[in-house]
Amino acid sequence: MTPLLSIKNLQIKFNERGQHATAVKNISFNVMPGELLAIVGESGSGKSITALSILRLLPTTATVTGQIIFNKHTPIDILQLPGNKIAGIRGNEIAMIFQEPMTSLNPVFTCGYQVMEVIRVHQQVNKTIAREKTIELFKQVQLPNPEEILNRYPHEISGGQKQRVMIAMAMSCSPSLLIADEPTTALDVTVQKTILELIKSLQQQNNMAVIFITHDLGVVADIADKIVVMYKGEIAEQGDARKILLSPQHPYSKALIACRPAGKQKGTRLPVVSDFLVTQPSFNETTENIVTTNKNLANDKPKTNILEVKNLTVSFPAKKNFFGKPTRYFNAVDNVSFAIQQGDIVGLVGESGCGKTTLGRCILQLIKPSAGNIILDGRDITAMKPATLRHIRKDLQIVFQDPFGSLNPRISIGEAILEPLKVHAITANNKQRKEKVMELLQKVSLETSHYNRYPHQFSGGQRQRICIARALALNPSFLIFDESVSALDVSVQAQVLNLLNDLKAEFGFTSIFISHDLSVVHYICNRIIVMNKGAIEEEGMADDIYFNPKREYTKKLLEAIPGKSLLKF
């Protein structure tokens, strides 16, 4: 069979300020008709650059050599096509789903209008036919109430629904090849599962080839026919998906599978990529021989409650009358009660919209509750005056999901960590504060020479370490981690989770770990609270919830964990 797409000796170089950097180094692979090929690798491995080169979407600073042969009717080299010819292939013969649907969709046009526009441009049909086709596509991608979604703007629908609109747009011209670039990275595990199933079913129904780009081998374990593993711009290995997953040959492929927290013993060190790429690995691939660096969190025996949440409710206006007064309210957090004992790491799990982040921010008093009490160290912080609350804020810290958005791009990371020390007058002078910052940088595995660097000079994992150092600067008694590892590569996620285990053993802080991924929460936490629609669905010890869930909702979250089949190999 003739390949639908052949990439031969592809090399991509960038020229930035006179400096030449090679992003992709002489790679070759084929995509057959009707095949789902997964390109897997960490950020910076060259996988997205490769995908963008197929549609000639790279910036003018890029120099691309090699061949990209597209063989729908007659073989053509995409790199040699004139500009007016490639426009007829983009979206029509080869479509692409980008990672972030909110930035891919135009916020000033309705979802329906944007899909209809693609149909009218490529298929030369009138508005009525385009509308009918759009509704049919919305049904095909299983959007609820397609006629309503047609008239909604992107901000009025959920993340999973936005991604479905993007899939509908990509499918609108029945492409021969669909490129999906990290389409599920920021989604809940349950939504991720439905999107993966949807892409696989559309591929089979339309005999369409798919290039699926991801950083997590687990995500594509159940859907890929072939896998290409990329590392530092090169192909580490490629071949049949099951063969690579069952018996990976390259150390990097082994690392991507091993560093996932699912199935790992609590409190043990997660393997990272460097463990596999050194000459003599420090990591034994049998999980029972992983070096234990921390005490098992499940055996902690805390004695006193550091936090008590009693009958907490947070309401937001759901509907207003003509005069702007609320007539109906929506309970984002609905009569929630629980206690956290000293030394606990409690996982707060649930899908987007379940109220977990609202609850976390309410505990920090960034959002005021509508009813209920929050008792911290025996003091009701909901009844405190602002001046008193400001004084104890140093005991409550948070690490947000997006580290880049959490850091001021105009000040160095050293100053960012030093700032809270200055605000709360910790230590006598700036010299001592700077020494403390240097110490914290070393504790989070960064170098003291990084003090004067700016956030954009660091990777995502390094920026998250900086945010953790800033949160620890005031030696808080209570920390909240809000989806702090969900957007990271699996290998970087393993590094951050190892770091949290080390810091927990050293500082002994109590924390809430908010996530939608039960495998991560089970690994790092000793207790789990499952939230659904603003209320607590189930709570208990981490092992009990993970291995013996009682509620159907919890079972659904567990079933949606990507790559569970990897644990069976």
Coordinates of C-alpha atoms in Angstrom, one line a residue:
M1 CA 0.0 0.0 0.0
T2 CA 1.3 3.5 -0.9
P3 CA 1.7 5.8 2.1
L4 CA -0.7 8.8 2.3
L5 CA 2.1 10.9 3.7
S6 CA 5.9 10.3 3.5
I7 CA 8.3 12.5 5.5
K8 CA 11.8 12.0 4.2
N9 CA 15.0 13.4 5.8
L10 CA 13.1 16.4 7.2
Q11 CA 15.3 19.0 8.8
I12 CA 14.1 22.3 10.4
K13 CA 16.5 25.0 11.5
F14 CA 15.6 28.4 13.0
N15 CA 17.6 31.6 12.5
E16 CA 17.1 33.9 15.5
R17 CA 19.4 36.9 15.9
G18 CA 22.1 35.3 13.8
Q19 CA 22.0 32.1 15.9
H20 CA 21.1 28.8 14.1
A21 CA 19.2 26.2 16.1
T22 CA 18.2 22.8 14.6
A23 CA 14.8 21.8 15.9
V24 CA 14.3 18.7 13.8
K25 CA 17.2 16.6 12.6
N26 CA 16.7 14.4 9.4
I27 CA 13.6 12.5 10.5
S28 CA 11.7 10.1 8.2
F29 CA 8.4 8.2 8.7
N30 CA 5.2 7.2 6.8
V31 CA 1.5 7.6 7.5
M32 CA -0.7 5.0 5.8
P33 CA -4.3 5.7 4.7
G34 CA -6.7 5.1 7.6
E35 CA -3.9 4.8 10.2
L36 CA -3.6 6.5 13.5
L37 CA 0.1 7.4 14.1
A38 CA 1.1 8.9 17.5
I39 CA 4.1 11.2 17.7
V40 CA 5.2 11.2 21.4
G41 CA 7.8 13.2 23.2
E42 CA 8.4 16.0 25.7
S43 CA 8.1 19.7 25.1
G44 CA 11.0 20.7 22.8
S45 CA 11.3 17.3 21.2
G46 CA 10.2 18.7 17.8
K47 CA 6.9 17.0 17.4
S48 CA 4.7 20.1 17.0
I49 CA 7.3 21.7 14.7
T50 CA 7.1 18.6 12.5
A51 CA 3.3 18.9 12.4
L52 CA 3.3 22.6 11.5
S53 CA 5.8 22.0 8.7
I54 CA 3.3 19.6 7.0
L55 CA 0.9 22.5 6.6
R56 CA 3.7 25.0 5.9
L57 CA 2.7 27.1 9.0
L58 CA 6.2 27.7 10.4
P59 CA 7.5 31.3 10.7
T60 CA 9.8 32.8 8.0
T61 CA 12.8 32.3 10.3
A62 CA 12.6 28.6 9.7
T63 CA 14.6 26.8 7.0
V64 CA 13.0 23.5 6.0
T65 CA 14.8 20.8 3.9
G66 CA 13.9 17.3 2.9
Q67 CA 10.6 16.1 1.5
I68 CA 7.0 15.9 2.6
I69 CA 5.2 13.8 0.0
F70 CA 1.4 13.9 0.1
N71 CA -0.1 11.2 -2.0
K72 CA -3.9 11.7 -2.1
H73 CA -4.3 11.6 -5.9
T74 CA -0.8 12.1 -7.4
P75 CA 2.3 12.5 -5.3
I76 CA 3.2 16.1 -4.5
D77 CA 6.0 17.6 -2.4
I78 CA 4.3 20.0 -0.1
L79 CA 7.5 21.9 0.5
Q80 CA 7.7 22.7 -3.2
L81 CA 4.1 23.9 -3.7
P82 CA 3.5 27.6 -4.4
G83 CA 1.6 29.5 -1.8
N84 CA -1.8 29.5 -3.7
K85 CA -1.7 25.7 -4.0
I86 CA -1.0 25.0 -0.3
A87 CA -4.0 27.1 0.7
G88 CA -6.2 24.5 -1.1
I89 CA -4.7 21.7 0.9
R90 CA -4.9 23.3 4.3
G91 CA -8.3 22.5 6.0
N92 CA -9.5 20.7 2.9
E93 CA -7.2 17.7 2.4
I94 CA -5.1 18.1 5.6
A95 CA -6.8 19.5 8.7
M96 CA -5.4 20.4 12.1
I97 CA -6.7 20.5 15.7
F98 CA -4.6 22.8 17.8
Q99 CA -3.8 22.3 21.5
E100 CA -5.7 25.3 23.0
P101 CA -9.2 25.7 21.5
M102 CA -9.9 29.0 23.2
T103 CA -7.0 30.7 21.4
S104 CA -7.9 28.9 18.1
L105 CA -11.5 30.0 18.1
N106 CA -12.3 33.7 17.4
P107 CA -14.1 35.1 20.5
V108 CA -16.2 37.6 18.5
F109 CA -17.9 35.1 16.3
T110 CA -20.3 32.3 17.2
C111 CA -19.1 28.7 17.1
G112 CA -21.5 27.9 14.3
Y113 CA -20.4 30.9 12.1
Q114 CA -16.8 29.8 12.3
V115 CA -17.5 26.2 11.2
M116 CA -19.8 27.5 8.5
E117 CA -17.2 29.9 7.2
V118 CA -14.7 27.0 6.6
I119 CA -17.4 25.0 4.7
R120 CA -18.4 27.9 2.5
V121 CA -14.7 28.8 1.7
H122 CA -13.7 25.2 0.7
Q123 CA -16.9 23.8 -0.7
Q124 CA -18.4 26.9 -2.3
V125 CA -22.0 26.3 -0.9
N126 CA -24.6 28.8 0.3
K127 CA -25.3 29.7 3.9
T128 CA -28.3 27.4 4.3
I129 CA -26.4 24.3 3.2
A130 CA -23.4 25.3 5.3
R131 CA -25.7 25.7 8.3
E132 CA -27.2 22.2 7.8
K133 CA -23.8 20.6 7.4
T134 CA -22.6 22.4 10.6
I135 CA -25.5 21.0 12.6
E136 CA -24.8 17.6 11.3
L137 CA -21.1 17.9 12.2
F138 CA -22.1 19.0 15.7
K139 CA -24.2 15.9 16.1
Q140 CA -21.4 13.8 14.7
V141 CA -19.0 15.1 17.4
Q142 CA -21.7 14.5 20.0
L143 CA -22.3 18.1 21.1
P144 CA -25.4 18.5 23.2
N145 CA -28.2 20.7 21.6
P146 CA -26.4 21.4 18.3
E147 CA -28.8 24.2 17.3
E148 CA -28.0 26.0 20.6
I149 CA -24.2 25.6 20.3
L150 CA -24.5 27.0 16.8
N151 CA -25.4 30.4 18.2
R152 CA -23.1 30.4 21.2
Y153 CA -19.8 32.1 21.5
P154 CA -16.6 30.2 22.6
H155 CA -16.6 31.6 26.1
E156 CA -20.2 30.3 26.6
I157 CA -19.2 26.6 26.3
S158 CA -16.9 24.3 28.3
G159 CA -13.3 23.3 27.3
G160 CA -14.4 19.9 26.2
Q161 CA -17.2 21.4 24.0
K162 CA -14.8 23.9 22.5
Q163 CA -12.5 21.1 21.5
R164 CA -15.4 19.3 19.9
V165 CA -16.2 22.4 17.9
M166 CA -12.5 22.4 16.7
I167 CA -12.9 18.8 15.7
A168 CA -16.1 19.5 13.8
M169 CA -14.3 22.4 12.0
A170 CA -11.4 20.1 11.1
M171 CA -13.8 17.4 9.9
S172 CA -16.0 19.8 7.9
C173 CA -14.2 19.1 4.5
S174 CA -13.7 15.3 5.1
P175 CA -9.9 15.5 5.1
S176 CA -7.7 12.6 4.2
L177 CA -5.3 13.5 7.1
L178 CA -6.1 14.9 10.5
I179 CA -3.4 16.3 12.7
A180 CA -4.3 16.6 16.4
D181 CA -1.7 18.5 18.3
E182 CA -2.1 17.8 22.1
P183 CA -5.9 18.1 21.8
T184 CA -6.6 16.7 25.3
T185 CA -3.7 18.0 27.5
A186 CA -5.7 20.6 29.5
L187 CA -8.9 18.5 29.7
D188 CA -10.4 16.5 32.5
V189 CA -9.6 12.7 32.3
T190 CA -13.3 11.9 31.6
V191 CA -13.5 14.6 28.9
Q192 CA -10.2 13.4 27.5
K193 CA -11.4 9.9 27.3
T194 CA -14.5 10.9 25.3
I195 CA -12.4 13.1 22.9
L196 CA -9.9 10.2 22.3
E197 CA -12.8 7.8 21.6
L198 CA -14.4 10.4 19.3
I199 CA -11.2 10.9 17.2
K200 CA -10.7 7.1 17.0
S201 CA -14.3 6.5 15.8
L202 CA -14.2 9.4 13.3
Q203 CA -11.0 7.9 11.9
Q204 CA -12.6 4.5 11.5
Q205 CA -15.9 5.8 10.0
N206 CA -14.1 8.0 7.4
N207 CA -11.1 5.8 6.8
M208 CA -9.1 8.9 7.7
A209 CA -5.4 9.0 8.6
V210 CA -4.6 10.7 11.9
I211 CA -1.3 12.1 13.3
F212 CA -1.9 12.4 17.1
I213 CA 0.7 14.5 19.0
T214 CA 1.1 14.0 22.7
H215 CA 3.7 14.0 25.5
D216 CA 2.1 11.0 27.3
L217 CA 2.4 7.5 25.9
G218 CA -0.5 6.5 28.2
V219 CA -2.9 8.8 26.3
V220 CA -2.4 6.9 23.0
A221 CA -2.0 3.4 24.5
D222 CA -5.5 2.4 23.5
I223 CA -5.9 4.2 20.2
A224 CA -2.6 4.3 18.2
D225 CA -1.7 1.9 15.4
K226 CA 1.9 3.1 15.2
I227 CA 4.1 5.2 17.4
V228 CA 7.0 7.6 16.6
V229 CA 8.9 8.6 19.8
M230 CA 10.8 11.8 19.4
Y231 CA 13.7 13.1 21.6
K232 CA 15.6 16.3 21.0
G233 CA 14.5 16.6 17.4
E234 CA 15.3 13.1 16.4
I235 CA 13.3 9.8 16.2
A236 CA 14.3 7.6 19.2
E237 CA 12.2 4.7 17.9
Q238 CA 9.2 4.0 15.8
G239 CA 7.0 1.0 15.0
D240 CA 3.9 -0.9 15.9
A241 CA 2.2 0.7 19.0
R242 CA 1.7 -2.5 20.9
K243 CA 5.2 -3.6 20.3
I244 CA 6.7 -0.3 21.6
L245 CA 4.4 -0.3 24.6
L246 CA 5.1 -3.9 25.5
S247 CA 8.8 -3.9 24.8
P248 CA 10.3 -0.4 24.3
Q249 CA 13.9 -0.5 23.0
H250 CA 15.1 3.0 23.5
P251 CA 15.9 4.2 27.0
Y252 CA 13.8 7.4 26.4
S253 CA 10.7 5.3 25.5
K254 CA 11.2 3.3 28.6
A255 CA 11.5 6.5 30.7
L256 CA 8.2 7.9 29.2
I257 CA 6.4 4.8 30.3
A258 CA 8.1 4.4 33.7
C259 CA 7.7 8.0 35.0
R260 CA 3.9 7.9 35.0
P261 CA 2.6 7.8 38.7
A262 CA -0.2 5.4 38.0
G263 CA 0.5 2.1 39.8
K264 CA 3.5 3.4 41.7
Q265 CA 3.9 2.8 45.4
K266 CA 3.1 5.9 47.6
G267 CA 6.1 7.7 49.0
T268 CA 8.7 6.1 46.6
R269 CA 10.7 8.1 44.2
L270 CA 9.3 8.3 40.6
P271 CA 11.9 7.5 37.9
V272 CA 12.8 10.4 35.6
V273 CA 14.3 10.5 32.1
S274 CA 17.8 11.1 33.3
D275 CA 17.7 7.8 35.2
F276 CA 17.4 6.0 31.9
L277 CA 19.7 8.0 29.8
V278 CA 22.9 7.8 31.9
T279 CA 25.4 5.0 31.2
Q280 CA 24.5 3.1 34.4
P281 CA 21.0 3.9 35.5
S282 CA 20.4 4.6 39.2
F283 CA 16.9 3.2 38.7
N284 CA 16.0 -0.5 38.7
E285 CA 13.0 -1.0 36.3
T286 CA 11.2 -3.3 38.8
T287 CA 9.0 -1.0 40.9
E288 CA 9.8 -2.9 44.1
N289 CA 13.5 -1.8 43.8
I290 CA 12.9 1.9 43.4
V291 CA 14.9 3.8 46.0
T292 CA 12.6 5.1 48.7
T293 CA 13.5 8.7 49.6
N294 CA 10.6 9.5 51.8
K295 CA 8.6 7.9 54.6
N296 CA 5.3 6.4 53.3
L297 CA 2.7 9.1 53.6
A298 CA 0.0 6.6 54.2
N299 CA 1.6 5.7 57.5
D300 CA 1.6 9.2 58.9
K301 CA -0.4 9.5 62.1
P302 CA -1.5 13.2 62.4
K303 CA -3.1 14.1 65.7
T304 CA -4.6 17.5 65.5
N305 CA -6.9 19.3 63.0
I306 CA -5.2 22.2 61.3
L307 CA -8.2 23.1 59.1
E308 CA -11.9 22.6 59.6
V309 CA -14.4 23.5 56.9
K310 CA -18.0 23.6 58.2
N311 CA -21.1 23.7 56.0
L312 CA -19.4 25.9 53.5
T313 CA -21.4 27.3 50.6
V314 CA -20.3 29.6 47.8
S315 CA -23.0 31.0 45.6
F316 CA -22.8 33.0 42.4
P317 CA -25.6 34.9 40.6
A318 CA -27.0 32.6 37.8
K319 CA -29.7 35.1 36.5
K320 CA -30.3 38.8 36.9
N321 CA -33.4 40.9 36.3
F322 CA -33.7 44.1 34.3
F323 CA -32.2 46.2 37.1
G324 CA -29.2 43.9 37.5
K325 CA -30.3 42.3 40.7
P326 CA -29.8 38.5 41.0
T327 CA -33.0 36.5 40.8
R328 CA -31.4 33.0 40.9
Y329 CA -28.2 31.7 42.4
F330 CA -25.8 28.8 41.5
N331 CA -24.0 27.0 44.3
A332 CA -20.5 26.3 43.1
V333 CA -19.7 24.9 46.6
D334 CA -22.8 23.3 48.3
N335 CA -22.8 22.8 52.1
V336 CA -19.3 21.2 52.2
S337 CA -17.8 20.0 55.5
F338 CA -14.4 18.2 56.2
A339 CA -11.4 18.4 58.4
I340 CA -7.7 18.2 57.6
Q341 CA -5.2 17.0 60.2
Q342 CA -1.6 18.2 60.7
G343 CA 0.7 16.6 58.2
D344 CA -2.0 15.5 55.8
I345 CA -1.8 15.9 52.1
V346 CA -5.5 15.7 51.0
G347 CA -6.4 15.3 47.3
L348 CA -9.4 17.2 46.0
V349 CA -10.5 15.5 42.9
G350 CA -13.3 16.1 40.4
E351 CA -14.1 17.3 36.9
S352 CA -14.0 20.9 35.8
G353 CA -17.0 22.8 37.3
C354 CA -17.2 20.5 40.4
G355 CA -16.2 23.3 42.7
K356 CA -12.7 22.2 43.8
T357 CA -10.9 25.3 42.7
T358 CA -13.6 27.6 44.1
L359 CA -13.3 25.7 47.4
G360 CA -9.6 26.1 47.5
R361 CA -9.8 29.9 46.8
C362 CA -12.5 30.2 49.4
I363 CA -10.2 28.6 52.0
L364 CA -7.6 31.2 51.1
Q365 CA -10.3 33.9 51.4
L366 CA -9.7 35.0 47.8
I367 CA -13.4 34.3 47.5
K368 CA -15.9 35.1 50.3
P369 CA -18.2 32.2 51.3
S370 CA -22.0 32.7 51.2
A371 CA -22.4 30.6 54.3
G372 CA -20.3 28.4 56.6
N373 CA -17.1 28.6 58.5
I374 CA -13.4 28.0 57.9
I375 CA -11.4 27.2 61.1
L376 CA -7.6 27.5 60.7
D377 CA -5.5 26.6 63.8
G378 CA -8.6 27.1 66.0
R379 CA -9.4 30.6 64.5
D380 CA -12.4 31.3 62.3
I381 CA -10.9 33.1 59.3
T382 CA -14.3 33.9 57.7
A383 CA -15.1 36.2 60.7
M384 CA -11.7 38.0 60.7
K385 CA -11.2 41.6 59.9
P386 CA -9.0 42.4 56.8
A387 CA -6.1 43.6 59.0
T388 CA -6.0 40.5 61.1
L389 CA -6.4 38.3 58.0
R390 CA -3.5 40.0 56.3
H391 CA -1.3 39.1 59.3
I392 CA -2.0 35.3 59.0
R393 CA -1.9 35.1 55.2
K394 CA 1.7 34.0 55.4
D395 CA 0.4 30.8 56.9
L396 CA -1.8 30.1 53.9
Q397 CA -0.1 29.8 50.5
I398 CA -1.1 28.6 47.0
V399 CA 0.7 27.2 43.9
F400 CA -1.4 27.9 40.8
Q401 CA -1.8 25.8 37.7
D402 CA -0.1 28.2 35.3
P403 CA 3.4 29.1 36.6
F404 CA 4.1 31.6 33.8
G405 CA 0.9 33.6 34.6
S406 CA 1.8 33.5 38.4
L407 CA 5.1 35.2 37.9
N408 CA 5.7 38.9 37.0
P409 CA 7.6 38.9 33.7
R410 CA 9.2 42.2 34.6
I411 CA 11.1 41.1 37.8
S412 CA 13.7 38.4 38.3
I413 CA 12.7 35.2 39.9
G414 CA 15.0 36.0 42.9
E415 CA 13.0 39.2 43.5
A416 CA 9.7 37.4 43.1
I417 CA 10.7 34.9 45.9
L418 CA 12.1 37.7 48.1
E419 CA 9.0 40.0 47.8
P420 CA 6.8 38.1 50.3
L421 CA 9.7 38.0 52.7
K422 CA 9.9 41.8 52.5
V423 CA 6.1 42.3 52.8
H424 CA 5.9 40.2 55.9
A425 CA 9.2 41.6 57.3
I426 CA 10.8 38.1 57.6
T427 CA 14.4 38.4 58.7
A428 CA 16.2 41.6 59.6
N429 CA 17.4 42.9 56.3
N430 CA 17.6 42.3 52.5
K431 CA 20.9 40.6 52.7
Q432 CA 19.5 37.9 55.0
R433 CA 16.4 37.6 52.8
K434 CA 18.5 37.1 49.7
E435 CA 20.5 34.3 51.5
K436 CA 17.2 32.7 52.3
V437 CA 16.1 32.9 48.7
M438 CA 19.4 31.3 47.6
E439 CA 18.7 28.5 50.0
L440 CA 15.2 28.0 48.7
L441 CA 16.4 27.9 45.1
Q442 CA 18.8 25.1 46.0
K443 CA 16.0 23.2 47.9
V444 CA 13.8 23.2 44.7
S445 CA 16.8 21.9 42.6
L446 CA 17.6 25.3 40.9
E447 CA 20.9 27.1 41.0
T448 CA 21.8 30.2 43.0
S449 CA 23.0 31.8 39.7
H450 CA 19.3 31.7 38.5
Y451 CA 18.5 34.5 41.0
N452 CA 18.7 37.3 38.4
R453 CA 17.1 35.5 35.5
Y454 CA 13.5 36.2 34.4
P455 CA 10.6 33.8 34.1
H456 CA 10.7 33.5 30.3
Q457 CA 14.3 32.1 30.6
F458 CA 13.0 28.9 32.3
S459 CA 11.1 25.9 31.2
G460 CA 7.6 25.1 32.5
G461 CA 8.8 22.6 35.1
Q462 CA 11.5 25.1 36.3
R463 CA 8.9 27.9 36.6
Q464 CA 6.7 25.6 38.7
R465 CA 9.7 25.0 41.0
I466 CA 10.1 28.8 41.3
C467 CA 6.4 29.1 42.3
I468 CA 6.8 26.3 44.9
A469 CA 9.9 28.1 46.3
R470 CA 8.0 31.4 46.6
A471 CA 5.1 29.6 48.4
L472 CA 7.5 28.0 50.9
A473 CA 9.4 31.3 51.5
L474 CA 7.1 32.2 54.4
N475 CA 7.3 28.7 55.9
P476 CA 3.5 28.3 55.7
S477 CA 1.6 25.8 57.8
F478 CA -0.9 25.2 55.0
L479 CA -0.4 25.0 51.2
I480 CA -2.8 24.6 48.3
F481 CA -1.6 23.1 45.0
D482 CA -4.2 24.0 42.4
E483 CA -3.7 21.7 39.3
S484 CA 0.1 22.4 39.7
V485 CA 1.3 19.5 37.6
S486 CA -1.6 18.9 35.1
A487 CA -0.1 20.9 32.2
L488 CA 3.5 19.5 32.6
D489 CA 5.2 16.8 30.6
V490 CA 4.9 13.4 32.3
S491 CA 8.7 13.4 32.9
V492 CA 8.6 16.9 34.4
Q493 CA 5.6 16.0 36.4
A494 CA 7.5 13.1 37.9
Q495 CA 10.3 15.6 38.9
V496 CA 7.9 18.0 40.6
L497 CA 6.1 15.2 42.4
N498 CA 9.5 13.9 43.7
L499 CA 10.3 17.4 44.8
L500 CA 7.0 17.7 46.7
N501 CA 7.7 14.4 48.5
D502 CA 11.1 15.7 49.5
L503 CA 9.8 19.1 50.7
K504 CA 6.9 17.5 52.6
A505 CA 9.4 15.3 54.5
E506 CA 11.6 18.4 55.3
F507 CA 9.1 21.1 56.0
G508 CA 6.2 19.0 57.3
F509 CA 3.5 21.3 55.7
T510 CA -0.2 20.3 55.5
S511 CA -1.8 20.8 52.1
I512 CA -4.7 20.3 49.7
F513 CA -3.7 19.0 46.3
I514 CA -6.3 19.8 43.7
S515 CA -6.4 17.7 40.5
H516 CA -8.6 16.0 38.0
D517 CA -6.2 13.0 37.8
L518 CA -6.8 10.3 40.4
S519 CA -3.5 8.5 39.6
V520 CA -1.5 11.6 40.5
V521 CA -3.6 12.3 43.6
H522 CA -3.3 8.7 44.8
Y523 CA 0.5 8.8 44.5
I524 CA 1.0 12.1 46.4
C525 CA -1.8 12.2 48.9
N526 CA -2.8 10.1 52.0
R527 CA -6.5 11.1 51.9
I528 CA -8.8 11.9 48.9
I529 CA -12.0 13.9 48.7
V530 CA -14.0 13.5 45.5
M531 CA -16.2 16.4 44.6
N532 CA -19.2 16.4 42.1
K533 CA -21.5 19.4 41.3
G534 CA -20.3 21.4 44.3
A535 CA -20.8 18.6 46.9
I536 CA -18.6 15.9 48.4
E537 CA -19.3 12.6 46.6
E538 CA -16.9 10.4 48.5
E539 CA -13.9 10.8 50.9
G540 CA -11.5 8.4 52.6
M541 CA -7.9 7.1 52.7
A542 CA -6.2 7.3 49.3
D543 CA -5.8 3.5 48.9
D544 CA -9.5 2.9 49.8
I545 CA -10.7 5.4 47.2
Y546 CA -8.3 4.4 44.5
F547 CA -8.7 0.6 44.8
N548 CA -12.2 0.2 46.3
P549 CA -14.4 3.2 45.3
K550 CA -17.9 3.1 46.5
R551 CA -19.6 5.7 44.3
E552 CA -20.2 5.4 40.5
Y553 CA -18.8 8.8 39.9
T554 CA -15.5 7.9 41.5
K555 CA -15.4 4.7 39.4
K556 CA -16.0 6.7 36.3
L557 CA -13.0 9.0 37.1
L558 CA -10.8 5.9 37.7
E559 CA -11.9 4.3 34.4
A560 CA -11.0 7.4 32.5
I561 CA -7.3 7.4 33.7
P562 CA -5.4 7.3 30.4
G563 CA -3.2 4.3 29.6
K564 CA -4.5 1.9 32.2
S565 CA -3.7 -0.9 29.7
L566 CA 0.0 0.0 30.2
L567 CA -0.4 -1.3 33.8
K568 CA -1.6 -4.7 32.4
F569 CA 1.4 -5.2 30.1

